[in-house]
Tab-separated table of C-alpha atoms in Angstrom:
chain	number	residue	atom	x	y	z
O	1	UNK	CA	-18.810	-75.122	8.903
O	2	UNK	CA	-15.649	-73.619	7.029
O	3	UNK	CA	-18.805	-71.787	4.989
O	4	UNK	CA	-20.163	-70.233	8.473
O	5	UNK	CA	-16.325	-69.633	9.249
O	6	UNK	CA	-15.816	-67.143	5.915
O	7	UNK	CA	-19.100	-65.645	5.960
O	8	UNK	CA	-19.016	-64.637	9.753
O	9	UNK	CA	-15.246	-63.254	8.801
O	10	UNK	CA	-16.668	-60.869	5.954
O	11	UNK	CA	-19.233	-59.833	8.517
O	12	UNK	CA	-16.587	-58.897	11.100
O	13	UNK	CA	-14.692	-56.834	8.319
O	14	UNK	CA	-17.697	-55.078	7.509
O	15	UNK	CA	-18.225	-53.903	10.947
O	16	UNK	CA	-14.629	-52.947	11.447
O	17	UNK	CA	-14.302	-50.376	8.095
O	18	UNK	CA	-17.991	-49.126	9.014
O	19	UNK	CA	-17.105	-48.369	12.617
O	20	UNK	CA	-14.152	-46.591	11.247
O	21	UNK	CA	-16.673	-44.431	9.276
O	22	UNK	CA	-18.640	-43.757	11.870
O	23	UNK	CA	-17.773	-40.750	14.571
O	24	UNK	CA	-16.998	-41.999	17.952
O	25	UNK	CA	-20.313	-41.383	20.267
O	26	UNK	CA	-19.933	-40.179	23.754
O	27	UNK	CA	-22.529	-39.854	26.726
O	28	UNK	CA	-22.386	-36.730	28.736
O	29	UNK	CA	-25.476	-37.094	30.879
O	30	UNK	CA	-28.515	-38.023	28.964
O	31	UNK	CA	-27.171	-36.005	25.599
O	32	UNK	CA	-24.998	-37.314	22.498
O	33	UNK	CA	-21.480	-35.664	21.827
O	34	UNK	CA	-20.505	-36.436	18.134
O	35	UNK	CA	-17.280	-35.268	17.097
O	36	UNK	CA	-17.495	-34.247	13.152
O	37	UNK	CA	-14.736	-33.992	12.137
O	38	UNK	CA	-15.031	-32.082	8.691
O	39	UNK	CA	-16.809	-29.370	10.484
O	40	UNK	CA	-14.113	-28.811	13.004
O	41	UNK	CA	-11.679	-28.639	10.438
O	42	UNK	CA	-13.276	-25.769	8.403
O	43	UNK	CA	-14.211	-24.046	11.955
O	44	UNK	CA	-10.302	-23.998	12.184
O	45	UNK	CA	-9.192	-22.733	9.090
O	46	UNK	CA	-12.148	-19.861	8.873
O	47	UNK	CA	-10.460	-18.903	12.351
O	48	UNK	CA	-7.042	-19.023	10.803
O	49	UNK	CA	-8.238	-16.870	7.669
O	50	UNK	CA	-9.749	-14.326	10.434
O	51	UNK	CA	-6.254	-14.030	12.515
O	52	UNK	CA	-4.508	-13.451	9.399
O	53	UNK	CA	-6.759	-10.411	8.510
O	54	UNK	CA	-6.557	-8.782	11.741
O	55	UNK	CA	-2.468	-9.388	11.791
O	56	UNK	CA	-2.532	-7.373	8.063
O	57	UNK	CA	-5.032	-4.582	8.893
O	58	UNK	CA	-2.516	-3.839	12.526
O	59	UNK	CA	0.705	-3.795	10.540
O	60	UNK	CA	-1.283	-1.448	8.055
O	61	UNK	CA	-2.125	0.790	10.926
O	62	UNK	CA	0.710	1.486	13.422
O	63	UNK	CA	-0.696	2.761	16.825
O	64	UNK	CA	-0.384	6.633	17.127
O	65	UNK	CA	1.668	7.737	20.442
O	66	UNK	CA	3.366	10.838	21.517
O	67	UNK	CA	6.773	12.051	22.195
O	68	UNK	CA	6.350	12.230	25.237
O	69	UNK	CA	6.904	16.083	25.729
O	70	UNK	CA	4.493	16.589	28.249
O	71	UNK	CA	0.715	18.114	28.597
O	72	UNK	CA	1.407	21.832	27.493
O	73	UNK	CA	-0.899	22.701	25.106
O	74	UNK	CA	1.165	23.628	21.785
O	75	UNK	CA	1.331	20.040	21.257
O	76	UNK	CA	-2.168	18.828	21.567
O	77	UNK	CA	-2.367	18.210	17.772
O	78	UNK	CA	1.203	16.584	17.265
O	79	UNK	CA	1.650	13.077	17.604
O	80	UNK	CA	3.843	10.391	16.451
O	81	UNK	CA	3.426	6.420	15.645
O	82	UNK	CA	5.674	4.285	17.795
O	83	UNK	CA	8.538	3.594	17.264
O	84	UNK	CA	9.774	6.995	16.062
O	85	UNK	CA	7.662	6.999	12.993
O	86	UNK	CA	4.032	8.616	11.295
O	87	UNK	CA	2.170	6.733	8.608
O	88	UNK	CA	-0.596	8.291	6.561
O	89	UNK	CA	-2.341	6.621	3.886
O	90	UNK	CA	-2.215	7.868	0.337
O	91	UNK	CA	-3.509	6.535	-2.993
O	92	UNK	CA	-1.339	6.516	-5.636
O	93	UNK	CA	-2.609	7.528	-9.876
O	94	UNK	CA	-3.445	3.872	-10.003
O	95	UNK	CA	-5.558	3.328	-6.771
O	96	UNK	CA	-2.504	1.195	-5.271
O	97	UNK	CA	-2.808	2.369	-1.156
O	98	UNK	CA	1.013	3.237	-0.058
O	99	UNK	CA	2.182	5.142	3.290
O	100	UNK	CA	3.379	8.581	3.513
O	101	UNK	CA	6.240	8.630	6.262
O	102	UNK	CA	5.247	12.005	7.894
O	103	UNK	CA	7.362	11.760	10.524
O	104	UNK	CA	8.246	15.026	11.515
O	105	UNK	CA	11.345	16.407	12.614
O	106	UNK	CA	12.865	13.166	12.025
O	107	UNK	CA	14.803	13.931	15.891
O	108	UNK	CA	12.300	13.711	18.936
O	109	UNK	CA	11.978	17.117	20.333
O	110	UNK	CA	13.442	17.749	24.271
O	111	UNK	CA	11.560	18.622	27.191
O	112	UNK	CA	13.297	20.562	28.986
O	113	UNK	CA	12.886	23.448	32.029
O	114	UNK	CA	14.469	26.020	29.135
O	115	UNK	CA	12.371	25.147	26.438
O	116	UNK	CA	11.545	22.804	23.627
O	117	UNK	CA	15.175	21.792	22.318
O	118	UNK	CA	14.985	21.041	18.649
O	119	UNK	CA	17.837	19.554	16.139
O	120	UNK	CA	18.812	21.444	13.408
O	121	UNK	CA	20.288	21.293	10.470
O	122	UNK	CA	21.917	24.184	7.533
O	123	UNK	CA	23.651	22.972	4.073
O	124	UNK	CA	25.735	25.211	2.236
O	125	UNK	CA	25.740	26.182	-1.486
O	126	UNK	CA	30.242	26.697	-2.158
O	127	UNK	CA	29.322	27.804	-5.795
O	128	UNK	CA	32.542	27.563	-7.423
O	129	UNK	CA	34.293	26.839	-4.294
O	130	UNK	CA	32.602	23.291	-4.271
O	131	UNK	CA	35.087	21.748	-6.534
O	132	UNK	CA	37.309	19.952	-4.235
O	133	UNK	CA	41.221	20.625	-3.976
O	134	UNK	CA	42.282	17.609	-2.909
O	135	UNK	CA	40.019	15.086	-5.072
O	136	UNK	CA	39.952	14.860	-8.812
O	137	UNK	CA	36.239	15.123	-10.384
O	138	UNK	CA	34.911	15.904	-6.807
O	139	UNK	CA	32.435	18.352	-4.890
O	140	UNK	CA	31.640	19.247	-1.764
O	141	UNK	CA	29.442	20.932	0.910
O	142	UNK	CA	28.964	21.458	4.416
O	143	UNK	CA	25.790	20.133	6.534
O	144	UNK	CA	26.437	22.071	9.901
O	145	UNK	CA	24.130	20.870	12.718
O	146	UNK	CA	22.934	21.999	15.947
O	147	UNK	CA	20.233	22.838	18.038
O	148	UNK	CA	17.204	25.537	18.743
O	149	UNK	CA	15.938	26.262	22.121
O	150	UNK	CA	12.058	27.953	21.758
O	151	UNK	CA	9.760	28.663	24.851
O	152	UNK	CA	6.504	29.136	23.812
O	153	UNK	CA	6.145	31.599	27.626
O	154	UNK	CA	8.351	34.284	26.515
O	155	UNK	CA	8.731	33.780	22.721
O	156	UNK	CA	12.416	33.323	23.523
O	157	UNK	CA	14.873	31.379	20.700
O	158	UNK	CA	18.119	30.542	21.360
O	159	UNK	CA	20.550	29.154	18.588
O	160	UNK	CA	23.533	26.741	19.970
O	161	UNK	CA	25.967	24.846	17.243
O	162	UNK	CA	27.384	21.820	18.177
O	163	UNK	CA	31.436	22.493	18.634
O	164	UNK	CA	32.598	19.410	15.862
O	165	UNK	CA	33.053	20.994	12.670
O	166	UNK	CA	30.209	20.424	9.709
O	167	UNK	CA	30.372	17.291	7.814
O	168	UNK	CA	31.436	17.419	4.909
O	169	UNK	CA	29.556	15.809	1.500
O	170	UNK	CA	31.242	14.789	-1.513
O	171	UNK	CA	29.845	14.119	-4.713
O	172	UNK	CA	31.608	13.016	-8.510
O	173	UNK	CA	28.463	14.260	-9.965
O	174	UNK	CA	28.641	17.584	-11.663
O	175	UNK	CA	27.738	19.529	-14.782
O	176	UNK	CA	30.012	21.999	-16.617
O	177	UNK	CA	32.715	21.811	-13.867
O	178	UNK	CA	30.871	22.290	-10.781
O	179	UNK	CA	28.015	20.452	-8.866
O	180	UNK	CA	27.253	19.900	-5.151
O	181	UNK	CA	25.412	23.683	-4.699
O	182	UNK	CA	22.869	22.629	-2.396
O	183	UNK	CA	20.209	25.622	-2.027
O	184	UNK	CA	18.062	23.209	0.058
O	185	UNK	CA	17.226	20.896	3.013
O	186	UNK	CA	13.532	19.383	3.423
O	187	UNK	CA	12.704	16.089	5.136
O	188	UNK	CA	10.144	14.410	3.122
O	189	UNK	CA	8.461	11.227	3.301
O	190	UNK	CA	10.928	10.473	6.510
O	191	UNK	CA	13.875	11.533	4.317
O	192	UNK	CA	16.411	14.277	4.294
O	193	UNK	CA	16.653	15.794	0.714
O	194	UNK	CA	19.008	18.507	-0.380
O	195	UNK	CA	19.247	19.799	-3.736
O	196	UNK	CA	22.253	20.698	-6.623
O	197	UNK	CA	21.170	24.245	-8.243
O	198	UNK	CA	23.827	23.030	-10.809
O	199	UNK	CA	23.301	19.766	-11.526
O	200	UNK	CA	19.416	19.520	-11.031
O	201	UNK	CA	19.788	16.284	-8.623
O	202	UNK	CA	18.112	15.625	-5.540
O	203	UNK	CA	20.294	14.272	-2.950
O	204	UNK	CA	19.297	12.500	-0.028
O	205	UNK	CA	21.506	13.026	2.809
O	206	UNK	CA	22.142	9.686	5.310
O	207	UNK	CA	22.563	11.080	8.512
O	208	UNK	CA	23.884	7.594	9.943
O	209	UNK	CA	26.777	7.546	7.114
O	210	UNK	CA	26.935	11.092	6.540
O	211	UNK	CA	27.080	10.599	2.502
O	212	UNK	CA	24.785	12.407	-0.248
O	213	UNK	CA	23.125	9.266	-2.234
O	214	UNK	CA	21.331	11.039	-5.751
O	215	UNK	CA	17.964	10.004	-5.806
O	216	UNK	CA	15.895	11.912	-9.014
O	217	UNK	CA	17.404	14.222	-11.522
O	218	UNK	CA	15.760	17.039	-12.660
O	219	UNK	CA	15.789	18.519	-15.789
O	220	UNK	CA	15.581	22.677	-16.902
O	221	UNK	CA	12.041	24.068	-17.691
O	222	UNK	CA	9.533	21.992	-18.917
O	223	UNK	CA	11.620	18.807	-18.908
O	224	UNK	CA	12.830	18.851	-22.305
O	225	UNK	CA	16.100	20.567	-22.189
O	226	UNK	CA	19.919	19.293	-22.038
O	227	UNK	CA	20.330	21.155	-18.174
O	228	UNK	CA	20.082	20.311	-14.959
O	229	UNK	CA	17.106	22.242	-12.875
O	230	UNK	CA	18.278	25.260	-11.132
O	231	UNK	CA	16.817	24.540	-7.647
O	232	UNK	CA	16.519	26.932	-5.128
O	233	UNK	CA	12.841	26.088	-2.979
O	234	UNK	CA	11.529	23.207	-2.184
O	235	UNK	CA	8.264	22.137	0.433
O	236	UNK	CA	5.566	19.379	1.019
O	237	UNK	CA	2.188	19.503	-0.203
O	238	UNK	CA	-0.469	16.687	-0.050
O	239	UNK	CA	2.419	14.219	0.526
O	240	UNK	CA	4.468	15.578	-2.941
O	241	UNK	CA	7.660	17.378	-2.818
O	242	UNK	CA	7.271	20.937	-4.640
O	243	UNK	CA	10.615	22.411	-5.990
O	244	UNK	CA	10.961	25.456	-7.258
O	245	UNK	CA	13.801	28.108	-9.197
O	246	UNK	CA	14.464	31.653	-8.714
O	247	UNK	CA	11.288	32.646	-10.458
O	248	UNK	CA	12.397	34.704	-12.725
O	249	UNK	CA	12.780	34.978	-16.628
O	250	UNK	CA	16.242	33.860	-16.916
O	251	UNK	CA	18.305	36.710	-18.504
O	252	UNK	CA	22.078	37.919	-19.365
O	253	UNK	CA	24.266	39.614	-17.215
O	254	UNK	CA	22.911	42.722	-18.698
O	255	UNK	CA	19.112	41.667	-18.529
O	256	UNK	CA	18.538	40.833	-21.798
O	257	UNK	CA	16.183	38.018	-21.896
O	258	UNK	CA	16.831	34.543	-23.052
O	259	UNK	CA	14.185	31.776	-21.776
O	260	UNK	CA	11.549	30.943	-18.935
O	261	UNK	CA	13.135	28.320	-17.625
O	262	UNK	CA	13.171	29.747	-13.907
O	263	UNK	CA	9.370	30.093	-13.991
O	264	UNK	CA	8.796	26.058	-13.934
O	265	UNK	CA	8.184	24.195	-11.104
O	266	UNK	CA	9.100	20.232	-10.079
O	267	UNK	CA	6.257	17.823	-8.833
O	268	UNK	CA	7.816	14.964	-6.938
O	269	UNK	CA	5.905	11.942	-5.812
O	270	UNK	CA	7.342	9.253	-3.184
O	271	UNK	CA	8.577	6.891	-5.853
O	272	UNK	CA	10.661	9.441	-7.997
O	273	UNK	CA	7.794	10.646	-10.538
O	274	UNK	CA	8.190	14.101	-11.776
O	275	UNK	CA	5.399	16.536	-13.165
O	276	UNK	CA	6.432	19.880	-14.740
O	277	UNK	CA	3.994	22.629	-13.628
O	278	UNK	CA	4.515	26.395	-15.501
O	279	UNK	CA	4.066	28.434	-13.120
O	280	UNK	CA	4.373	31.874	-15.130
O	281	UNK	CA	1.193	33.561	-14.116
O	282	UNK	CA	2.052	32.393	-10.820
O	283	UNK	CA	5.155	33.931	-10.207
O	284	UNK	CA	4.074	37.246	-11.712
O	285	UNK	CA	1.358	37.720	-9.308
O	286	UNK	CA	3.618	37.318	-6.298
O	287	UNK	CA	5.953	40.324	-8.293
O	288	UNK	CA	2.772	42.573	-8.996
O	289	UNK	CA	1.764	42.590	-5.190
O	290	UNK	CA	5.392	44.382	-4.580
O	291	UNK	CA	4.412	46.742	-8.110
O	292	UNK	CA	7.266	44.491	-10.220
O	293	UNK	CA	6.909	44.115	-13.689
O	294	UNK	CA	9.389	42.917	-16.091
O	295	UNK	CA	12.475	43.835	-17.118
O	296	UNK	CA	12.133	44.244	-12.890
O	297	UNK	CA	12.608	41.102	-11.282
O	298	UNK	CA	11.791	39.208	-8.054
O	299	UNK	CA	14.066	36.444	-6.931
O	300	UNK	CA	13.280	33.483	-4.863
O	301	UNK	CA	15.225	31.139	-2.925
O	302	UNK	CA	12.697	29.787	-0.070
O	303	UNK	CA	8.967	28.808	-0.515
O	304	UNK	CA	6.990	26.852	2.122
O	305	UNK	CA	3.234	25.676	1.615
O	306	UNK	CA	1.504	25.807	4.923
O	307	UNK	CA	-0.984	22.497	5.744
O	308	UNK	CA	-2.079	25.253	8.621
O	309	UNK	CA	-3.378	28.167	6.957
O	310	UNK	CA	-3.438	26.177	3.371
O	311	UNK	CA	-1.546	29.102	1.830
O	312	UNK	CA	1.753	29.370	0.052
O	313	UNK	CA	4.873	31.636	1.830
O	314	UNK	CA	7.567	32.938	0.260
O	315	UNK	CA	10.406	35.029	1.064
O	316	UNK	CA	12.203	36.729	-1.694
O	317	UNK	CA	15.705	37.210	-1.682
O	318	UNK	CA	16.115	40.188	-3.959
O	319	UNK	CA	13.843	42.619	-5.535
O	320	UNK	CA	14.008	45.403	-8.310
O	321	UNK	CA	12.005	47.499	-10.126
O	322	UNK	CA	14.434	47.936	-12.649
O	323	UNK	CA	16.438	45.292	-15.209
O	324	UNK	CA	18.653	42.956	-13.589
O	325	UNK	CA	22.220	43.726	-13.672
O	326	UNK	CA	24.874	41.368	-11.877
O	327	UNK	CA	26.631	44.005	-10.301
O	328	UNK	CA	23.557	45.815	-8.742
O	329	UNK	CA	22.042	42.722	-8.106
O	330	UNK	CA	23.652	41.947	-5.046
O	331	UNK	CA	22.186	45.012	-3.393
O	332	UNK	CA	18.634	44.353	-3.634
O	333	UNK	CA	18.001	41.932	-0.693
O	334	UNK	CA	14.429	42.559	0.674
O	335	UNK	CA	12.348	42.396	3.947
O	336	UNK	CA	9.066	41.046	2.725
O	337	UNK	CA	6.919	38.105	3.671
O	338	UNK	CA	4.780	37.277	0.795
O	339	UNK	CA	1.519	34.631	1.437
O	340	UNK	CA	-1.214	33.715	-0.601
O	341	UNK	CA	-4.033	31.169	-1.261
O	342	UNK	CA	-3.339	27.475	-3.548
O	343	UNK	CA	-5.233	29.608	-6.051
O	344	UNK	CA	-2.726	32.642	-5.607
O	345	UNK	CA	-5.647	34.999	-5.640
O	346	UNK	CA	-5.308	36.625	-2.579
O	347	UNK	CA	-1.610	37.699	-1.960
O	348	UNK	CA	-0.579	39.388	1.691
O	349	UNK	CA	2.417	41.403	2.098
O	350	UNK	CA	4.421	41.780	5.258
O	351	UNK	CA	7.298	43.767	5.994
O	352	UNK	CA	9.916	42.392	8.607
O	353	UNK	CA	11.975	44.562	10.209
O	354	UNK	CA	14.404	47.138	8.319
O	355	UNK	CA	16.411	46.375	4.677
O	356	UNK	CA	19.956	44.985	5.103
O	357	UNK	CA	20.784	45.320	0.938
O	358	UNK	CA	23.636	42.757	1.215
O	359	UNK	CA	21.221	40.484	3.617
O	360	UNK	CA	19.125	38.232	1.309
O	361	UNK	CA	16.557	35.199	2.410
O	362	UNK	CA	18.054	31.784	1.240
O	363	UNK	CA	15.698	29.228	2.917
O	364	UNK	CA	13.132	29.211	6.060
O	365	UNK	CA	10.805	26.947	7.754
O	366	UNK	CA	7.979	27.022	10.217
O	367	UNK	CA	9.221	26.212	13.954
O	368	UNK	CA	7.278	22.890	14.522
O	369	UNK	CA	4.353	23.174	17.333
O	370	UNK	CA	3.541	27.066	16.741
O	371	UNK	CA	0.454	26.621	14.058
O	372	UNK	CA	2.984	27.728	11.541
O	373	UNK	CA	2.860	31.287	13.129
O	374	UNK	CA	6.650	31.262	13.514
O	375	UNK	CA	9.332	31.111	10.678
O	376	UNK	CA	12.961	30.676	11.497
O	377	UNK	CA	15.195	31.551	8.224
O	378	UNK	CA	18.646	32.016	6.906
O	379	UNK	CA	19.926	35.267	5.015
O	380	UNK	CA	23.171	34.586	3.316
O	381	UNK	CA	25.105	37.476	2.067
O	382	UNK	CA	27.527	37.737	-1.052
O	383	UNK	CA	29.278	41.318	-1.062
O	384	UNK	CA	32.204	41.618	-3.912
O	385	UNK	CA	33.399	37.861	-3.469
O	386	UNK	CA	32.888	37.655	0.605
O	387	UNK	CA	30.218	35.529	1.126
O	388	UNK	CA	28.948	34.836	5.087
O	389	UNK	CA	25.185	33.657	6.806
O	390	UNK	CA	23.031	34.883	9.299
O	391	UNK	CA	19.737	33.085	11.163
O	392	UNK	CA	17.159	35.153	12.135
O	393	UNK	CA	13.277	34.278	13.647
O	394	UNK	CA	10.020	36.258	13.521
O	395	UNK	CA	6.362	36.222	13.897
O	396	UNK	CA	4.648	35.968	10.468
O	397	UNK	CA	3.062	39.274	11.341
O	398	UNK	CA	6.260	40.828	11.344
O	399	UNK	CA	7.632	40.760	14.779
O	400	UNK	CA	11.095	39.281	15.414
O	401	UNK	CA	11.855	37.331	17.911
O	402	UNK	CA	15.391	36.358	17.178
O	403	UNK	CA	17.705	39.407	15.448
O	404	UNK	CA	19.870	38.533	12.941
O	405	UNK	CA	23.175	36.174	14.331
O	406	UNK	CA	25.844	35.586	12.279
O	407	UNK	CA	26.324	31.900	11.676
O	408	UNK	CA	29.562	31.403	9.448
O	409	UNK	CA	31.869	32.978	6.845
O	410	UNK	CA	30.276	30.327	4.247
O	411	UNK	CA	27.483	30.536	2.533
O	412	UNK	CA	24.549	28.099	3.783
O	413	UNK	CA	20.860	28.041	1.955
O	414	UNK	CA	19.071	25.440	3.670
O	415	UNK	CA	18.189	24.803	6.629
O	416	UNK	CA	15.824	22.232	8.298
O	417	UNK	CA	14.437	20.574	11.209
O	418	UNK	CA	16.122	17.324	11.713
């Protein structure tokens, strides 16, 4: 009996751990329902992989919306990602994706019954007046700001500063006594950057805390010499920042030649990198289209590449057909719109309105909206130690749409949409 007792025990253990093996079994109708529950499991987690991809690819991808500036036509081809903010892909030298912040002018544009209102921007280059005179080892400029009125109806552009004065932007960065010359404002890759024609840094200007944080130094010529960069242009092309100098064989007072340095030109990527590009044959095509050849001399202080037309723009400031001398120099302000293609074989030369001699181009940009068929630009003038700026707008076939207003007794070479 106590046998029977043990043995039918065992036997009851044995049922219990293989029932526990075995799925529960349910009846619906005349069918069997087994739960497995290994399969169920991996059904969840392959649907937990799946939600985690889609998440990824959305936050790769932000959804493209508009402004919000209405149904007129001019702005059937400009759009921005929510929530202020455009995204484009780009592959970096070592097939890493990143995102090129395209957002474009970094201010919403304005609706309004009088026109598109836009926020601008101008920075000013003191040159020796920089140095500060109430800080030791410090330099300054002024970034003025405002706004532009343009209806696209009549062509009309109206210019209105905002009444605070400019803020200004200190720096203890500098390079043979002086520093903070900025020749130039250009948002790139959702960034404000100015540039030091002294010091060869690129600043990045903070318009929540209004300070000037250096961001890449660059160096005279081809990169190998013991000087800043003397800055003067700088644009966006296939999501790199192009910075260019004057352009010209850098010579004495007299015009006595001493290097080429002014003939290279800065490649930029997002993260800092810079390229050195000699752009000697370059330049001197641009001069031969106006009959230059050296000792004559073509300067530059503004150069925008156009996505649009895919063609460079430039607008010297001075032209001569003779050697440069720094007492004639300030005369020779011109009134031409150069353009040509990427390849600079095909250079286009328009003339804008009469010569002011004292009235030289310092920095322009195409008026967002307009297929890059309208430039607004600066002309600063420096006349026997008086220095002062003027804005002006035109039609790059020549016709002006906004004469020349004076702007300040300063001068100011850049200006930007902001």
């Amino acid at each position: 009996m106590r046998y029977q007792e043990d043995e039918e025990m065992i036997m009851s253990l044995k049922d219990w751990r293989q029932a526990l093996r075995t799925p529960p079994t349910y009846r619906v109708g005349n069918s069997t329902l087994r739960i497995q529950t290994t399969f169920v499991t991996i059904i969840a987690l392959l649907g937990l992989f799946i939600l985690l991809i889609l998440y990824t690819t959305s936050k790769k991808n932000p959804k493209i919306v508009g402004y919000g500036l209405g149904s007129n036509d001019i702005y059937r081809n400009h759009y921005f990602p929510q929530p202020h903010e455009r995204l484009e892909r780009i592959t970096r030298y070592d097939s890493v994706d990143e995102y090129y912040n395209a957002t474009y002018p970094l201010t919403p544009p304005i609706n309004t019954p009088s026109g598109v209102k836009y926020r601008i921007g101008i920075i000013s280059d003191l040159d020796t007046n920089s140095k500060s005179k109430l800080e030791s080892n410090t330099w300054i400029s002024y970034f003025k700001t405002g706004h532009l009125m343009w209806l696209p109806s009549t062509s009309s552009i109206t210019v209105v500063w905002d009444r605070t004065d400019p803020i200004e932007l200190k720096s203890t960065f500098g390079q043979s006594g002086r520093g903070m010359e900025l020749s130039e404002l250009v948002v790139f890759n959702g960034k404000l950057l100015s540039f030091d024609d002294r010091t060869g840094l690129i600043y990045e200007i903070n318009l929540d805390s209004n300070i000037a944080i250096p961001w890449v130094l660059l160096i005279d010529g081809n990169g190998m010499t013991t000087k800043g960069y003397k800055s003067e242009w700088a644009t966006v092309k296939g999501h790199k920042l192009y910075v260019g100098s004057m352009g010209k064989e850098w010579t004495t007072s007299g015009g006595e030649l001493q290097n080429l340095n002014p003939m290279w030109v800065k490649v930029v990527t997002t993260s800092g990198q810079v390229t050195h590009l000699n752009w000697e044959e370059q330049y001197k095509t641009l001069r031969r289209a106006v009959g230059v050849e050296f000792p004559g001399y073509v300067i530059h202080e503004s150069g925008v590449w156009s996505e649009v037309h895919q063609r460079w723009f430039f607008l010297p400031r001075r032209l001569s057909k003779k050697r440069y001398n720094d007492e004639t120099d300030e005369f020779m302000s011109t009134n031409i719109l150069l353009s040509t293609d990427q390849h600079f074989s095909n250079v286009q030369v328009t003339y804008i309105g009469e010569v002011i001699p004292t009235h030289g181009y310092s920095s322009f940009k195409f008026l967002p909206a307009t297929d890059d068929s309208v430039i607004i630009a600066l002309k600063s003038e420096e006349d026997k130690g008086r220095s002062a700026t003027y804005i002006t707008a035109f039609h790059i076939d020549g016709k002006i749409l906004l004469p020349e207003i004076k702007v300040a007794d300063l001068k100011y070479e850049g200006i930007e949409f902001i």
